[in-house]
Short mmCIF file of C-alpha atoms in Angstrom, two decimals:
data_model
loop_
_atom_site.label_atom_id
_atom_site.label_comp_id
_atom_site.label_asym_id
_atom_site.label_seq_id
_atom_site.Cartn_x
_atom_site.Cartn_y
_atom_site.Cartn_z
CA UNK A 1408 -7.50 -2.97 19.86
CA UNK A 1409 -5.11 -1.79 17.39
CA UNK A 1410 -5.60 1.29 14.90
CA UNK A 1411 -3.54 1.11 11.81
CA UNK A 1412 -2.16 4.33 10.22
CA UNK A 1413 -1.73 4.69 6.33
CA UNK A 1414 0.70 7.24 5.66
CA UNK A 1415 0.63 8.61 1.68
CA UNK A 1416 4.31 10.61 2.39
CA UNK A 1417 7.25 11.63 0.82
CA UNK A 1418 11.02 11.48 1.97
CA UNK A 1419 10.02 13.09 5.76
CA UNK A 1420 7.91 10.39 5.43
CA UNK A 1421 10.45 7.33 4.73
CA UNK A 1422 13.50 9.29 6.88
CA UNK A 1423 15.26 9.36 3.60
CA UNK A 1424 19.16 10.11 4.55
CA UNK A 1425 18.66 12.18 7.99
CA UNK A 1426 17.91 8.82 10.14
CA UNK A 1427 19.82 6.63 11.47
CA UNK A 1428 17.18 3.38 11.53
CA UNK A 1429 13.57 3.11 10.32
CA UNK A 1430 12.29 3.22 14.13
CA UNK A 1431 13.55 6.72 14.28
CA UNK A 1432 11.03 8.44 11.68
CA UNK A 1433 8.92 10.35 12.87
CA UNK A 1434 5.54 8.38 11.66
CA UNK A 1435 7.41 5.22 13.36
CA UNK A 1436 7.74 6.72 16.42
CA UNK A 1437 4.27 8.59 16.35
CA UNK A 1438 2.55 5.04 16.02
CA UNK A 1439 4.04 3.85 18.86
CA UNK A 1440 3.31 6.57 21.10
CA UNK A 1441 -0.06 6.40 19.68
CA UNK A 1442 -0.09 2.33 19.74
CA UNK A 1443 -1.05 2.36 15.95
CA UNK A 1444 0.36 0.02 13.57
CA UNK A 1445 2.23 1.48 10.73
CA UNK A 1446 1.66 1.06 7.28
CA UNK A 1447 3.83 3.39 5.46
CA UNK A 1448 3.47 4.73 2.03
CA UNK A 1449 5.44 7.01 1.32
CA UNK A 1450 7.95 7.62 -1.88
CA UNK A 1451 11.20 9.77 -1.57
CA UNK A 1452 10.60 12.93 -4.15
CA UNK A 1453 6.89 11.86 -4.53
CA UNK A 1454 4.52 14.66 -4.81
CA UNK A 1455 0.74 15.33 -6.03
CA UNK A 1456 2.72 16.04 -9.66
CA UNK A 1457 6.59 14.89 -9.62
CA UNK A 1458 7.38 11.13 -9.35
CA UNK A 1459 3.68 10.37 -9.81
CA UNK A 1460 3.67 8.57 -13.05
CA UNK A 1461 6.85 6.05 -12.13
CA UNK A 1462 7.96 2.95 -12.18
CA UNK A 1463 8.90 2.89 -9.04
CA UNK A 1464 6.01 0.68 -7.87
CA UNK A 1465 3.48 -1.40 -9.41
CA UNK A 1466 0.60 0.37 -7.47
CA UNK A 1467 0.67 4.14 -6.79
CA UNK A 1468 1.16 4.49 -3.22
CA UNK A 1469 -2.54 6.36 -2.66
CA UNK A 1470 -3.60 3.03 -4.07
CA UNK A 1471 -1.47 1.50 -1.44
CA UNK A 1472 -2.76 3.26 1.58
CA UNK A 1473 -6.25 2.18 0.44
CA UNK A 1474 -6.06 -1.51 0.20
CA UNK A 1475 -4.93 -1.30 3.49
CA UNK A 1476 -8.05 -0.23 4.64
CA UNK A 1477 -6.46 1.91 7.24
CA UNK A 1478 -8.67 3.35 9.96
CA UNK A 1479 -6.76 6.76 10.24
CA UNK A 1480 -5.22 8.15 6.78
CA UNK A 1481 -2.62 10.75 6.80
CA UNK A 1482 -2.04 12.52 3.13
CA UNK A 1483 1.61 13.80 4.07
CA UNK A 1484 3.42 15.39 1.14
CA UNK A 1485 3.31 18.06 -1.25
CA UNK A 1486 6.64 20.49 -0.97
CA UNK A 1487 8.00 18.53 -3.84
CA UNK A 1488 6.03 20.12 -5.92
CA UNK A 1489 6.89 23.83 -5.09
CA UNK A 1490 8.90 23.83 -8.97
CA UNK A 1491 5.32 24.07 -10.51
CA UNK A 1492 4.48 27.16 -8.88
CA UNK A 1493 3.10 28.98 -10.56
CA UNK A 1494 3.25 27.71 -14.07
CA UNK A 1495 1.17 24.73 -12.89
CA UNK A 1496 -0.70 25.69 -10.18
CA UNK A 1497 -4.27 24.90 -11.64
CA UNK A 1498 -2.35 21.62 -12.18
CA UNK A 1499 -1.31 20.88 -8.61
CA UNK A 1500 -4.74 22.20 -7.27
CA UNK A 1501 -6.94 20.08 -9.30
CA UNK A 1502 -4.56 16.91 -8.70
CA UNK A 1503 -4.32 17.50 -4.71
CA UNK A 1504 -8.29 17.85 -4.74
CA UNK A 1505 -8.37 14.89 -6.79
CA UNK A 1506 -6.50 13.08 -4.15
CA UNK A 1507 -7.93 14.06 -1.32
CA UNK A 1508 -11.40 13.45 -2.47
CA UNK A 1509 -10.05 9.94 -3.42
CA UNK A 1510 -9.15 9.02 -0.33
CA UNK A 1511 -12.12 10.56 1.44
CA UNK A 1512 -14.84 8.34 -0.92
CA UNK A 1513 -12.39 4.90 -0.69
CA UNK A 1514 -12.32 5.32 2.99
CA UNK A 1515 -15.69 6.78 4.43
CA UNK A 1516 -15.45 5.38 7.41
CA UNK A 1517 -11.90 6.00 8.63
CA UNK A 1518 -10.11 9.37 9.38
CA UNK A 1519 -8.74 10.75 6.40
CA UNK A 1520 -6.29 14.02 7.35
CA UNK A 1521 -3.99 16.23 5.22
CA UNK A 1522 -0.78 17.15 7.30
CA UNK A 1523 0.33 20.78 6.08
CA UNK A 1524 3.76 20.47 4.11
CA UNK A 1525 7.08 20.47 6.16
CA UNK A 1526 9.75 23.26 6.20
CA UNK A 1527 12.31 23.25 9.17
CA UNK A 1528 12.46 27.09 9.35
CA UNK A 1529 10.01 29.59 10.53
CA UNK A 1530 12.54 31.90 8.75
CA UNK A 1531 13.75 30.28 5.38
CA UNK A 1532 10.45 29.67 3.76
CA UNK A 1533 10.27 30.64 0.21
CA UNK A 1534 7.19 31.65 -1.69
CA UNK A 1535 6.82 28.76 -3.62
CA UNK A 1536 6.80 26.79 -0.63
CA UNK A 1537 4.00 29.07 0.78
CA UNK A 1538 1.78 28.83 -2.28
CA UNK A 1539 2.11 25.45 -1.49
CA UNK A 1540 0.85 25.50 2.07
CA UNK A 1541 -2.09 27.65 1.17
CA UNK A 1542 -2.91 25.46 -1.82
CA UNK A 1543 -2.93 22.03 0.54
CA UNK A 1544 -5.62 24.33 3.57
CA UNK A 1545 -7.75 25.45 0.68
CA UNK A 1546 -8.02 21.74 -0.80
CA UNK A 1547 -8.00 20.12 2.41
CA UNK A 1548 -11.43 22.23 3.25
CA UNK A 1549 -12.93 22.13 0.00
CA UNK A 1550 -12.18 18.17 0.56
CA UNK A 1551 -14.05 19.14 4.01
CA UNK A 1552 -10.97 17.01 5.31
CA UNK A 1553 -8.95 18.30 8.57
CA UNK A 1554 -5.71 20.10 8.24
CA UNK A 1555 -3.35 19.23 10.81
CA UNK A 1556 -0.42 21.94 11.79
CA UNK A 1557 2.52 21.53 13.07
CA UNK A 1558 5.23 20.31 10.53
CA UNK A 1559 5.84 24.02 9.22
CA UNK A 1560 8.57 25.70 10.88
CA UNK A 1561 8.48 23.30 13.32
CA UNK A 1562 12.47 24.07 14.40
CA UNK A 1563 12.26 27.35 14.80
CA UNK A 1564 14.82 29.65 13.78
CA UNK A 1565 17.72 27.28 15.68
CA UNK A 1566 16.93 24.36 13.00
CA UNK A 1567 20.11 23.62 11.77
CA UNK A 1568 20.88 20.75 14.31
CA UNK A 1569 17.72 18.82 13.75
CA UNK A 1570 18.65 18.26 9.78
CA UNK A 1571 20.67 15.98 8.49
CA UNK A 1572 24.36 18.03 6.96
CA UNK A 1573 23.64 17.79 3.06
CA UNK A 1574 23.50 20.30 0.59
CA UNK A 1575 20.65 23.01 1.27
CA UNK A 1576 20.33 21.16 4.78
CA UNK A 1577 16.27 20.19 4.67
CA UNK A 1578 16.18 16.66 6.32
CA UNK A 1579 15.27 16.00 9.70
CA UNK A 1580 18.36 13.85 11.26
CA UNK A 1581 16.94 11.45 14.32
CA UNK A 1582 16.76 14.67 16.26
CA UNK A 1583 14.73 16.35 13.78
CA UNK A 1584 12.14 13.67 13.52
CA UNK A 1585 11.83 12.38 17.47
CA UNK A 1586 10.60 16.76 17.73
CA UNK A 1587 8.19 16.13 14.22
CA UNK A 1588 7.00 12.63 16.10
CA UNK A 1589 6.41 14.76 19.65
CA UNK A 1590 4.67 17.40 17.76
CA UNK A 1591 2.45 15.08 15.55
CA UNK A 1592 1.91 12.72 18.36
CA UNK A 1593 -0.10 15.68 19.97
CA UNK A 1594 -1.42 16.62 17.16
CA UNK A 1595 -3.22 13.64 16.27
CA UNK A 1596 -4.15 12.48 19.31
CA UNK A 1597 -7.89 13.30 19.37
CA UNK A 1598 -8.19 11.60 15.77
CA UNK A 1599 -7.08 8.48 17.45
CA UNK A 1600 -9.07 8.77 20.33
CA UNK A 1601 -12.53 9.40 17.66
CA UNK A 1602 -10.97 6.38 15.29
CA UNK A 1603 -10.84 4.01 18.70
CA UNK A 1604 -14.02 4.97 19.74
CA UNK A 1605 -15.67 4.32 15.97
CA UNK A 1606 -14.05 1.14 15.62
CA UNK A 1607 -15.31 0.25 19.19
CA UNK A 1608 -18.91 0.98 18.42
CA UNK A 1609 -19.34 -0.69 14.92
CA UNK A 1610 -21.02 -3.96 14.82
CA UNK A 1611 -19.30 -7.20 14.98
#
């Protein structure tokens, strides 16, 4: 029986640059290891605030992940909006709630989880990026939704060659993501293993 995976992402979440084929993001390699079939989301630059009101797509991509009724949602982005720290925090709070809770009510009976924000440094992080973090584990459990770890810091302090070479180096490269798919393939594990069981059980 196959799960499918709706991933509401941003450019970690599409491989944007750092990979060198679609197989080798990290989500695409997580749902294989997990045997869940992908259906990916995620926006380069999106955010709870930036790139949300675009015409980049005809239906906002939270949209997307619900219409395809996804037994396991993953809510996957959020440093993009570090530049409205602090003057719009209230902003970005009440928008990420807004989400979340979305998500949670379109999809009651499927896994809905909030991935902390990536940063490839346990050393680099600025504050912004921190507020962030904090914002998304307050929301997620005032959502009552789990907040999965892993993606921050997740290269240590030897990070450099898991990113792609660009300017300000943040990227994962194929390197970078296969780690992010090993660490999120753990990580969600047990949410597969409840979503499998679920699906199992429900009536025919």
């Amino acid at each position: 029986m196959t799960i499918r995976m709706g991933i509401y992402g941003d450019s970690i979440g599409t491989g944007w640059r750092g990979i060198s084929d679609r197989s080798k993001r990290w989500t695409s390699i997580t749902c294989t290891n997990l045997n869940l079939e992908e259906h990916n989301f995620s926006v380069d630059g999106l955010g709870f605030i930036r790139r949300r009101d675009t015409g980049a797509f005809l239906l906002h991509p939270l949209q997307m992940v619900i219409d395809a009724q996804p037994q396991i949602a993953l809510i996957a982005l959020g440093q993009n909006d570090y530049e409205c720290i602090p003057d719009r925090e209230d902003e970005l709070r009440r928008v990420m709630l807004q989400d979340m809770t979305a998500l949670r009510d379109a999809l009651p009976e499927s896994q809905v989880l909030v991935v902390e924000p990536y940063w490839p440094s346990t050393r680099q992080e600025p504050p912004k990026g921190r507020r962030v973090f904090d914002l998304h584990g307050a929301c997620a459990e005032e959502a009552g939704l789990p907040f999965v770890k892993g993606q921050r810091g997740v290269f240590g302090e030897d990070y450099l060659p898991y990113l792609f070479p660009e300017e300000g180096q943040l990227h994962p490269n194929d390197e970078g993501h296969a780690v992010l798919a090993a660490v999120m393939t753990e990580a969600l594990s047990p949410y597969v293993q409840r979503a499998l069981e679920r699906t199992i059980s429900l009536p025919r």
